[in-house]
Coordinates of N, CA, C and O in Angstrom, one line a residue:
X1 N 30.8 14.2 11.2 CA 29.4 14.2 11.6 C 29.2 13.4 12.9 O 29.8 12.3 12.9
X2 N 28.7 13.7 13.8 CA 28.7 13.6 15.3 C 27.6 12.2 14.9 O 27.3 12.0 13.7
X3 N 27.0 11.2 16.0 CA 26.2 10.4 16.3 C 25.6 10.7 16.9 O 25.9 11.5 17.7
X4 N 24.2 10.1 17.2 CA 23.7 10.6 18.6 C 23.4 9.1 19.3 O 22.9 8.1 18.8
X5 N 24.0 9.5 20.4 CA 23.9 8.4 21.4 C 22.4 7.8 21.5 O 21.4 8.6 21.4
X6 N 22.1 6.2 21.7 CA 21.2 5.7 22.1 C 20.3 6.9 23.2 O 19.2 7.3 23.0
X7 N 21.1 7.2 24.4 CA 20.5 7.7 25.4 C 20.2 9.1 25.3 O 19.6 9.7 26.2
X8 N 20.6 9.9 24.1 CA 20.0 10.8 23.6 C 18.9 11.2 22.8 O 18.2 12.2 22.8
X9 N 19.1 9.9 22.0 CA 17.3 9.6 21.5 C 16.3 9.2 22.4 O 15.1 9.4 22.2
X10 N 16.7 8.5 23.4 CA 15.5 8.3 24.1 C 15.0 9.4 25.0 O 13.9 9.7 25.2
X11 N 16.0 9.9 25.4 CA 16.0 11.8 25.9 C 14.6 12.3 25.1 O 13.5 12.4 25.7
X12 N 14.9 12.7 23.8 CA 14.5 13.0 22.8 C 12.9 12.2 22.8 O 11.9 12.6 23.5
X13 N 12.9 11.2 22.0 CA 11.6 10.4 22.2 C 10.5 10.9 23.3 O 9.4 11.2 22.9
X14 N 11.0 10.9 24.7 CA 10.8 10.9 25.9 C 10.1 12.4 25.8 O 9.0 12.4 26.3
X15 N 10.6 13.8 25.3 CA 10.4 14.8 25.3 C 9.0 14.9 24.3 O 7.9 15.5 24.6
X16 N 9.2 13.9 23.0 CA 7.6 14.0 22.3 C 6.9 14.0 22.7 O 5.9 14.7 22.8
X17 N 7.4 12.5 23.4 CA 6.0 11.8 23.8 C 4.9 12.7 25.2 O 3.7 12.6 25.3
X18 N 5.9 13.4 26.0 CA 5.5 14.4 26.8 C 4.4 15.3 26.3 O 3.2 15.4 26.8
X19 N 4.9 16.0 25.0 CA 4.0 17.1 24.1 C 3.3 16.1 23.2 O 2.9 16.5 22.1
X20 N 3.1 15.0 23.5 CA 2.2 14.0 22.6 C 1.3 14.1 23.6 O 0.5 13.3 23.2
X21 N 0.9 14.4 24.7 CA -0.1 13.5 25.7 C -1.3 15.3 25.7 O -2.4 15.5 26.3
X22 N -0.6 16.0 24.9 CA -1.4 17.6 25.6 C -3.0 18.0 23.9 O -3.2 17.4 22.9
X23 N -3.3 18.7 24.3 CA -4.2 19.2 23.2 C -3.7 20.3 22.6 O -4.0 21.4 23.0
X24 N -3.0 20.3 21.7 CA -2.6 21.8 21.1 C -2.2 21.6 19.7 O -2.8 20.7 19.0
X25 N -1.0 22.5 19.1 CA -0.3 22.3 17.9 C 0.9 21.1 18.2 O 1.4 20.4 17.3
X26 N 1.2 21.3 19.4 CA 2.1 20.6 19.9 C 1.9 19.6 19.5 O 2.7 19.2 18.7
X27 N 0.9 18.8 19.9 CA 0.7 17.5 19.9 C 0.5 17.1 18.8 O 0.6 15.9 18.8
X28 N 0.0 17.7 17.4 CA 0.1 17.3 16.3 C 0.9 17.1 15.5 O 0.9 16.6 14.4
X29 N 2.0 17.9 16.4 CA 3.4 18.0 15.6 C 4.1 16.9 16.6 O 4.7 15.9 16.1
X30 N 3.9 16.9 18.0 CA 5.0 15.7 18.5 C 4.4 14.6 17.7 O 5.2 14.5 16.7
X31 N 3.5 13.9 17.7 CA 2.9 12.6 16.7 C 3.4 12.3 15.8 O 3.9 11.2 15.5
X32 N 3.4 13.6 14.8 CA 4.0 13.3 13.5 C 5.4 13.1 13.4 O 5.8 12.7 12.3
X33 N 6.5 13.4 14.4 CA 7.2 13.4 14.7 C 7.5 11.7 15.4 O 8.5 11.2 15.4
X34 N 6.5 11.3 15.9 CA 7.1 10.4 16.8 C 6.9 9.2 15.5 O 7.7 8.3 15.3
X35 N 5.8 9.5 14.9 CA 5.8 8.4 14.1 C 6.7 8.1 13.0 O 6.9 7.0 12.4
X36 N 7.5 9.7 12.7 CA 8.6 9.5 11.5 C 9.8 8.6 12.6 O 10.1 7.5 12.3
X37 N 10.3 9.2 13.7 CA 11.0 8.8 14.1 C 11.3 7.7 14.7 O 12.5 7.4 15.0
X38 N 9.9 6.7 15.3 CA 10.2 5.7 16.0 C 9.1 5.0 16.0 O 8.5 4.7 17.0
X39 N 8.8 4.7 14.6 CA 7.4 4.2 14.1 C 7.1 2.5 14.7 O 6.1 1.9 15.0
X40 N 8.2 1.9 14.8 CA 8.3 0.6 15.6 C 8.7 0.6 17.3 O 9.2 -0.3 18.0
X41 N 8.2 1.6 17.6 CA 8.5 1.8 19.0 C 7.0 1.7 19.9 O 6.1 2.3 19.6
X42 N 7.0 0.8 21.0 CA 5.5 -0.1 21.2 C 4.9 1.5 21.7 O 3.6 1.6 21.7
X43 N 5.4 2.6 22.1 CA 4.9 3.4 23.2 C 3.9 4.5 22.0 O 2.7 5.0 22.1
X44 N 5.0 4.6 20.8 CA 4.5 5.2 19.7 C 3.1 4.8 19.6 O 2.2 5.5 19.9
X45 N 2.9 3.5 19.1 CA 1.7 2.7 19.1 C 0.6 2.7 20.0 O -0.5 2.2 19.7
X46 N 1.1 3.2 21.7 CA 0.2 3.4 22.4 C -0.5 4.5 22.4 O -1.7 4.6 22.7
X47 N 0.4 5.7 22.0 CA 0.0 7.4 22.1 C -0.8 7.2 20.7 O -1.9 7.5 21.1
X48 N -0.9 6.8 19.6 CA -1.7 6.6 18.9 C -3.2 6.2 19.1 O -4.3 6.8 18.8
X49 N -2.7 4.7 19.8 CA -4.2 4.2 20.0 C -4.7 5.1 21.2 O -6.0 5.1 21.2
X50 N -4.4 5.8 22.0 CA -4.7 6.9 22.8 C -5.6 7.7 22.0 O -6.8 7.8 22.0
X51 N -4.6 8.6 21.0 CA -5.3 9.6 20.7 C -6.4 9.1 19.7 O -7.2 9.8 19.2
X52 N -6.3 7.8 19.5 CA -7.9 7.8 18.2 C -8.7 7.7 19.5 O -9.4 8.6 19.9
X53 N -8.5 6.4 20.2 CA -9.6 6.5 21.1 C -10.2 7.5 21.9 O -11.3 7.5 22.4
X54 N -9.0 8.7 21.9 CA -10.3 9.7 23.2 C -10.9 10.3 22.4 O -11.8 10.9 22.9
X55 N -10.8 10.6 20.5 CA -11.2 11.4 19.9 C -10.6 12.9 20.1 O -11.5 13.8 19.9
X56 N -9.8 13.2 20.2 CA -9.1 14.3 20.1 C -8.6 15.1 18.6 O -9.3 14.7 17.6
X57 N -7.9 15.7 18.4 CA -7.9 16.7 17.4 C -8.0 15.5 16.0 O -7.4 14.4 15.9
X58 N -8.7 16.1 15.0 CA -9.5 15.0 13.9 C -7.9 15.1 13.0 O -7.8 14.1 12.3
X59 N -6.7 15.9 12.9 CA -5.5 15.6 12.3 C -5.0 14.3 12.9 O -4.7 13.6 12.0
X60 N -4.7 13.7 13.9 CA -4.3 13.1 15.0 C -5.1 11.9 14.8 O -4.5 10.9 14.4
X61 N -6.0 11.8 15.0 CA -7.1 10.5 14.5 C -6.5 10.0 13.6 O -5.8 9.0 13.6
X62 N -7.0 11.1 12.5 CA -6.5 10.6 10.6 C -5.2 9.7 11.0 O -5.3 8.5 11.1
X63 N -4.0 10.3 11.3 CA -2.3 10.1 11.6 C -2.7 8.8 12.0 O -2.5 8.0 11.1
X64 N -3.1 8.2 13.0 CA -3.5 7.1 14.2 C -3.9 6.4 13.3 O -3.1 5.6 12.9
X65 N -5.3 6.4 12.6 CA -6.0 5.6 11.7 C -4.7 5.1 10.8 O -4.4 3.9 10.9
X66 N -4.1 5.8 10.2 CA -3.8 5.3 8.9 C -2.4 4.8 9.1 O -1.9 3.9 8.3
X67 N -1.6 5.2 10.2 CA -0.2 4.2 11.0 C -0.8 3.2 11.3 O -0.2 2.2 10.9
X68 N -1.8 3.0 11.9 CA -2.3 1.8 12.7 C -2.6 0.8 11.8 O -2.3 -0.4 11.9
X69 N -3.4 1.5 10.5 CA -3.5 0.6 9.4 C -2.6 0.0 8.6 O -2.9 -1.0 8.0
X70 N -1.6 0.7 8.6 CA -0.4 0.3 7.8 C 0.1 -1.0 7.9 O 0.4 -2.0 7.3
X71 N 0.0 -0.5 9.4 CA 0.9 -1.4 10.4 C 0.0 -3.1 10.3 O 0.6 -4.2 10.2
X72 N -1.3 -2.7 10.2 CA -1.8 -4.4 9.8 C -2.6 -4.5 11.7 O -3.0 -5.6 12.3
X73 N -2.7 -3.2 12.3 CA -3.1 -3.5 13.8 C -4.6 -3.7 13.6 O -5.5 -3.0 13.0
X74 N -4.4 -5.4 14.6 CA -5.8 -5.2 14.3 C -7.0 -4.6 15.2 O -8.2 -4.7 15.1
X75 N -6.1 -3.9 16.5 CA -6.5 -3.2 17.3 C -7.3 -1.7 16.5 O -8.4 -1.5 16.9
X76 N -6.9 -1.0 15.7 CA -7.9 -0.2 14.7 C -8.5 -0.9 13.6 O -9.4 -0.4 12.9
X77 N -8.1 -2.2 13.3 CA -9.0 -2.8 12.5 C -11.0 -3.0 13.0 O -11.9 -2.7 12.2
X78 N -11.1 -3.6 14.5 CA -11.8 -3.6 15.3 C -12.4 -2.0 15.3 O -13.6 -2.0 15.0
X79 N -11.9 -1.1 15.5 CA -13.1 0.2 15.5 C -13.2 1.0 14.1 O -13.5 2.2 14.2
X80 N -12.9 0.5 13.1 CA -12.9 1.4 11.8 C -14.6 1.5 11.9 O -15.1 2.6 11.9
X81 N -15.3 0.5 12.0 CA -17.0 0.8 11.5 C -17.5 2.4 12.4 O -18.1 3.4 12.0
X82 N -16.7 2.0 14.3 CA -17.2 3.3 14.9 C -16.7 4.6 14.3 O -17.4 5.6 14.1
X83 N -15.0 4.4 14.1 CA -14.6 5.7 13.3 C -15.5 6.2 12.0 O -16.0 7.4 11.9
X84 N -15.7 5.1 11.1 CA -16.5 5.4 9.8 C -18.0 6.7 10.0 O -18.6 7.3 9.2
X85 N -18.0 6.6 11.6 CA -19.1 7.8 11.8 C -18.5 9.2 12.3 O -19.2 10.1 12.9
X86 N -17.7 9.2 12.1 CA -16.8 10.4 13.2 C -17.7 11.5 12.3 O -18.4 11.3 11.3
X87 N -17.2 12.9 13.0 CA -17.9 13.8 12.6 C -16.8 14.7 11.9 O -17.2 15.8 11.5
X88 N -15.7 14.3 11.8 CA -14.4 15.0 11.0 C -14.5 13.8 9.4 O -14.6 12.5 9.5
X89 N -14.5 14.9 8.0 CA -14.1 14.2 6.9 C -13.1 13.5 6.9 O -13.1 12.3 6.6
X90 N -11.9 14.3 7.3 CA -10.7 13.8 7.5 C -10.4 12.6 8.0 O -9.5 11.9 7.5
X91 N -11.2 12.1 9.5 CA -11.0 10.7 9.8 C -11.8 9.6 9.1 O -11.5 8.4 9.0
X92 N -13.2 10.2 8.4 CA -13.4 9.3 7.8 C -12.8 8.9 6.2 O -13.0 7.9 5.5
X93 N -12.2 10.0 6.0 CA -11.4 9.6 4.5 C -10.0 8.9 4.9 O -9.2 8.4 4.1
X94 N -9.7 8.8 6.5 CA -9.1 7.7 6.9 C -8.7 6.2 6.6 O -7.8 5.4 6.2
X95 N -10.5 6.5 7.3 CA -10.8 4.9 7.8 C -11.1 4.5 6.4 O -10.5 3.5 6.2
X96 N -11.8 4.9 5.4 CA -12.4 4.5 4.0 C -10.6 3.9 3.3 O -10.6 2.8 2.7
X97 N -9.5 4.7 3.6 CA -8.3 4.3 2.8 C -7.6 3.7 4.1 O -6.4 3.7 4.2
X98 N -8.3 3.2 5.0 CA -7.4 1.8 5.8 C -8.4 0.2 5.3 O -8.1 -0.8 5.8
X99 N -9.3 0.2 4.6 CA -10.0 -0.9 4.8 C -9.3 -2.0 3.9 O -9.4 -3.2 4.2
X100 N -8.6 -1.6 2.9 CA -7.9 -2.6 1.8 C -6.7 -3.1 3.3 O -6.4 -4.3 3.5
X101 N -6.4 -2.3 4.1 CA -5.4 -2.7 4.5 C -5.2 -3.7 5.8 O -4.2 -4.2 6.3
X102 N -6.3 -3.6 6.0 CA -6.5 -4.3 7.7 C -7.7 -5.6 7.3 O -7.7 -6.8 7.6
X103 N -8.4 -4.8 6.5 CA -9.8 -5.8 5.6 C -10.5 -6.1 7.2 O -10.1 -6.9 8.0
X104 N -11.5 -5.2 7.4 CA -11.7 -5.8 8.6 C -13.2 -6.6 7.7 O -13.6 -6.2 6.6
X105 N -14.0 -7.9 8.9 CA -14.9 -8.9 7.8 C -16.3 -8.0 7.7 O -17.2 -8.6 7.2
X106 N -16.5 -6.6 8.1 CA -17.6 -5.4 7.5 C -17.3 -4.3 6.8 O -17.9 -3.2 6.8
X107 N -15.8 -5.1 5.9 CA -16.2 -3.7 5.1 C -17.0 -2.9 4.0 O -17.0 -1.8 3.6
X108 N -17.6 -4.2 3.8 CA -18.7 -3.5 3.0 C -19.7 -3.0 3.3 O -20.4 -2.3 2.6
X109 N -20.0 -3.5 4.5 CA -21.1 -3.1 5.2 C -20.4 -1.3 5.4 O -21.2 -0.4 5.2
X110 N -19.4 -1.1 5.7 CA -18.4 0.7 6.0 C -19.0 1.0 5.0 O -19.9 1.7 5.3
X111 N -18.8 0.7 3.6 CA -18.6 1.2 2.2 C -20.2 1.5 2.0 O -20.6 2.6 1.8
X112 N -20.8 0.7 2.1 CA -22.1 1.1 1.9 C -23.0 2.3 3.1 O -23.7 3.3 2.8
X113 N -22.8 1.8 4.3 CA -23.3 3.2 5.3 C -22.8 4.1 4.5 O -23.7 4.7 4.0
X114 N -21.3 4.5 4.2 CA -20.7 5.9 4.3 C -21.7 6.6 3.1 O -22.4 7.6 3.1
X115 N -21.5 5.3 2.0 CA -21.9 5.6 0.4 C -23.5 6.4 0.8 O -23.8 7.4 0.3
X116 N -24.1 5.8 1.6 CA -25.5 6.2 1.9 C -25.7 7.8 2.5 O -26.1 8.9 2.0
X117 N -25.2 7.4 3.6 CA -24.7 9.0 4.4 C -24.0 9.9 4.0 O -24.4 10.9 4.6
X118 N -22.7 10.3 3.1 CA -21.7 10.8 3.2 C -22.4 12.2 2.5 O -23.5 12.1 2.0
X119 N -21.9 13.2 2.5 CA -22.4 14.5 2.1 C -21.1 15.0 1.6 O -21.0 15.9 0.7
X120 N -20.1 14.3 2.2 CA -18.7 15.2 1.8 C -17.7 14.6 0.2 O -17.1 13.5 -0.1
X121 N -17.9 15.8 -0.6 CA -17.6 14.9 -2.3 C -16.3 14.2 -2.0 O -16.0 13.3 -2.8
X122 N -15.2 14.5 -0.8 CA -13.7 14.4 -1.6 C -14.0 13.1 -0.7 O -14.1 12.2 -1.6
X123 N -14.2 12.4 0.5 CA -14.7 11.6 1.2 C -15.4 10.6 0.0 O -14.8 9.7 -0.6
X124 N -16.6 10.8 -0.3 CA -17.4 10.1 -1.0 C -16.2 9.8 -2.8 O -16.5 8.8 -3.4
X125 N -15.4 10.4 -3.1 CA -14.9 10.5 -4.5 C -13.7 8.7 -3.2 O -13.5 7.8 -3.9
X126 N -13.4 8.7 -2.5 CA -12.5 7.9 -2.0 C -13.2 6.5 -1.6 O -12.6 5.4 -1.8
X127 N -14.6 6.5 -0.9 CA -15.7 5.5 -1.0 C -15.6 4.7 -2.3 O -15.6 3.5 -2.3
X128 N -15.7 5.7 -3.7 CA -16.1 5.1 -4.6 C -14.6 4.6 -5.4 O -14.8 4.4 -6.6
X129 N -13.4 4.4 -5.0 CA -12.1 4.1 -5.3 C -12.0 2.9 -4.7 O -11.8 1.8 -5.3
X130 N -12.1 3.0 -3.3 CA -11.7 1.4 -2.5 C -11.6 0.6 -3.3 O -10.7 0.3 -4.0
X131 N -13.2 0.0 -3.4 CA -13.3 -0.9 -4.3 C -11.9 -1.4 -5.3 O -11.3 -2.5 -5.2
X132 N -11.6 -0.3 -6.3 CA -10.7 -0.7 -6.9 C -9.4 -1.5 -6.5 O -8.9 -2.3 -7.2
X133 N -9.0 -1.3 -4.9 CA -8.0 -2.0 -3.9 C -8.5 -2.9 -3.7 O -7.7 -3.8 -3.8
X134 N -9.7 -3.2 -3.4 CA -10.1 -4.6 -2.7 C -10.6 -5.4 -3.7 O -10.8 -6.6 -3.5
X135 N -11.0 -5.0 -4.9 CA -11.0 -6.2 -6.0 C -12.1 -7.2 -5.5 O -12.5 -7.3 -4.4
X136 N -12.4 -7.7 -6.5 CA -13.7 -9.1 -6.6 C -14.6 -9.1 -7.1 O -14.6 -8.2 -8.0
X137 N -15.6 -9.7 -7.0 CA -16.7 -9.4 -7.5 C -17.8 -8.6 -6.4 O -19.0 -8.4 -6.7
X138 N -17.5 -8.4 -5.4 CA -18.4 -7.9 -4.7 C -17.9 -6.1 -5.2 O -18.6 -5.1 -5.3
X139 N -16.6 -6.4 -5.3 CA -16.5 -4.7 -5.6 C -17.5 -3.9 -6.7 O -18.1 -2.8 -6.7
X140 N -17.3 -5.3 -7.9 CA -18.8 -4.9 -8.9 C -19.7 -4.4 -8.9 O -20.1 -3.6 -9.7
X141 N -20.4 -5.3 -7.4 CA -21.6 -5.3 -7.0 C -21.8 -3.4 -6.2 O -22.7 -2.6 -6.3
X142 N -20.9 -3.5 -5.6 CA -20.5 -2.4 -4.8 C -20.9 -1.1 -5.7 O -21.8 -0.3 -5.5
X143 N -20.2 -1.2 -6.7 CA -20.2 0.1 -7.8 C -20.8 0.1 -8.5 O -20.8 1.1 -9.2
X144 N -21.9 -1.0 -8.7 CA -23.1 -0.9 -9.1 C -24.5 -0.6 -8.6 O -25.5 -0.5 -9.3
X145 N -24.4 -0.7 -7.3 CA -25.3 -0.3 -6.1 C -24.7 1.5 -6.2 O -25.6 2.3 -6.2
X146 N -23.5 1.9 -6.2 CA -22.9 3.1 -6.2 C -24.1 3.8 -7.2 O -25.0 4.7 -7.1
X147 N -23.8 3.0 -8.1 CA -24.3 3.9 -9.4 C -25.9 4.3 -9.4 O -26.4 5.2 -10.0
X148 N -26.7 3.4 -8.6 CA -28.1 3.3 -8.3 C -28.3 4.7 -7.5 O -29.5 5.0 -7.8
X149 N -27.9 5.5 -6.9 CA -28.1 6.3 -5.2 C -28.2 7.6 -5.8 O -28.2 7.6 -7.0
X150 N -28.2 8.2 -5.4 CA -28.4 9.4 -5.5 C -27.0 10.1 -5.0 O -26.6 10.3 -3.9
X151 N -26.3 10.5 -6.2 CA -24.8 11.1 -6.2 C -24.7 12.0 -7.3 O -25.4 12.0 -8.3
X152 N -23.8 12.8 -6.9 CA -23.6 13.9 -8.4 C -23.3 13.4 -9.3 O -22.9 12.2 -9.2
X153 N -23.3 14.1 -10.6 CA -22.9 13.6 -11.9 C -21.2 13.3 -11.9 O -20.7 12.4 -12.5
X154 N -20.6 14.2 -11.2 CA -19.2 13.8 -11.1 C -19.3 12.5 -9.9 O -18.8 11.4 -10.2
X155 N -19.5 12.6 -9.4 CA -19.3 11.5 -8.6 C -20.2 9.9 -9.5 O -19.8 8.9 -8.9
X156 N -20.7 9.8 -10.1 CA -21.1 9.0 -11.0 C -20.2 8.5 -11.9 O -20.0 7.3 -12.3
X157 N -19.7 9.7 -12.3 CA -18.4 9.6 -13.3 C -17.1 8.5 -12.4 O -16.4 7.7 -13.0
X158 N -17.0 8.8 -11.4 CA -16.2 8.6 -10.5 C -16.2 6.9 -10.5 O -15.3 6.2 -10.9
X159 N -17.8 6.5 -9.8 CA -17.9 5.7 -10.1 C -17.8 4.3 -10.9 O -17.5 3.1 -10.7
X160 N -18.1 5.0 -11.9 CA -18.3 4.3 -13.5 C -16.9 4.1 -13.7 O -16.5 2.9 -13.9
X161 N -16.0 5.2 -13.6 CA -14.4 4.7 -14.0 C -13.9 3.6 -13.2 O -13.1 2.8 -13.7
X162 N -14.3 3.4 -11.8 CA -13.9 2.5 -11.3 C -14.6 1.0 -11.3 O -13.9 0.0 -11.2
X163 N -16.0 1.3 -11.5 CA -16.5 0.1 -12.4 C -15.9 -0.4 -13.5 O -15.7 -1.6 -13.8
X164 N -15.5 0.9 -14.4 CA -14.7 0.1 -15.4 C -13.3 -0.5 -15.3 O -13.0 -1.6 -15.9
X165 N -12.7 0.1 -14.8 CA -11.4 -0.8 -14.3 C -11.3 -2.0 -13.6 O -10.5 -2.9 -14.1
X166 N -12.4 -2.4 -11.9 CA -12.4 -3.2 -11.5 C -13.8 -4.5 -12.6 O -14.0 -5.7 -12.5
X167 N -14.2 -4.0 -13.2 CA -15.1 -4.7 -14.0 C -14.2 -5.8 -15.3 O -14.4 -6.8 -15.8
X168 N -13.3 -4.9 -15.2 CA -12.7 -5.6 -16.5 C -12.2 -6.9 -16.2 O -12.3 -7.9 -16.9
X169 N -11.6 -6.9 -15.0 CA -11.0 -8.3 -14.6 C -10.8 -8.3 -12.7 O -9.7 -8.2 -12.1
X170 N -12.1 -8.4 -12.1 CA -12.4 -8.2 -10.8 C -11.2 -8.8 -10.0 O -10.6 -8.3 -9.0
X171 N -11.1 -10.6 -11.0 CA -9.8 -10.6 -10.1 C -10.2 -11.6 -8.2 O -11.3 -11.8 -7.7
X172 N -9.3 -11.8 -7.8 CA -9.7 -12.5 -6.3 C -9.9 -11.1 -5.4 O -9.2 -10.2 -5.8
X173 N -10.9 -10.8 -4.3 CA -10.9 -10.4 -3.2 C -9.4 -9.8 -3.0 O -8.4 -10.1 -3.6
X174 N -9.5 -9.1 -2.3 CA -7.6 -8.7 -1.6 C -8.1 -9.1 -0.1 O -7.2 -9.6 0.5
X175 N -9.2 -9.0 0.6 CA -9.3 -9.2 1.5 C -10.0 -10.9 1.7 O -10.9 -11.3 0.9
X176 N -9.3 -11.8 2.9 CA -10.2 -12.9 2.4 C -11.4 -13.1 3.1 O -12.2 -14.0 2.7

């Protein structure tokens, strides 16, 4: 089995990142590509923070959001509240499963806008989960203000199971 030279992957890299900078299928696929391949590579991390910031195709955001979050950057930690409004579900069911991870100090204030506004069930079914990641007693509080609003009966349900689990033993904050 052959190797591939250092100077062949960067060949390579170099070719994504090309069809990373365009609007198409291309560029959904160089990203996801770049991020399997060279996820600690600083340039990766720039074409990301690129594409969340210009707002470009809402697959690509999502990708961006949730590498970025992984990663603990607190450069997308900083704009999760603006993302939290995007007009794609997909980035906001993002940003709702980056908040345990970055903890930025409004995320409850996210959890409650979205909880308020949100129209979209699979979005709002992931609102009402967080909580269970970030633990405490405010999460309590959280899913019990949930329970007050005006939500479907499944989404109540939703709710409630997660009240019951983080209720049982809330536990410290995950975030501090």
């Amino acid at each position: 089995q052959a190797s591939v030279t250092p100077e062949a992957k960067e060949k390579a890299y170099l070719r994504l990142l090309t069809l990373g900078t365009g609007k198409s299928e291309a560029l959904n696929q160089a990203v996801l590509k770049l991020v399997t391949l060279a996820p600690a590579d600083p340039r990766t991390r720039a074409l990301l923070q690129k594409s969340v910031y210009a707002d470009g195709d809402e697959r690509v955001v999502a990708v961006g959001v949730r590498f970025l979050s992984s990663k603990g950057d607190p450069w997308i930690r900083d704009r999760l509240e603006s993302l939290s409004r995007h007009t794609s579900a997909t980035v906001r069911s993002a940003v709702v499963q980056s908040l345990h991870r970055v903890c930025p100090q409004n995320r409850w204030e996210i959890l409650s806008s979205l909880l308020k506004n949100e129209k979209q069930e699979q979005v709002l079914k992931l609102i009402l989960e967080e909580p269970m990641f970030l633990g405490g007693e405010k999460s309590v509080l959280f899913l019990q203000e949930a329970l007050s609003v005006k939500i479907s009966d499944a989404m109540k349900q939703v709710a409630q199971n997660s009240l019951s689990r983080v209720g049982k033993s809330p536990g410290k904050e995950l975030c501090p």
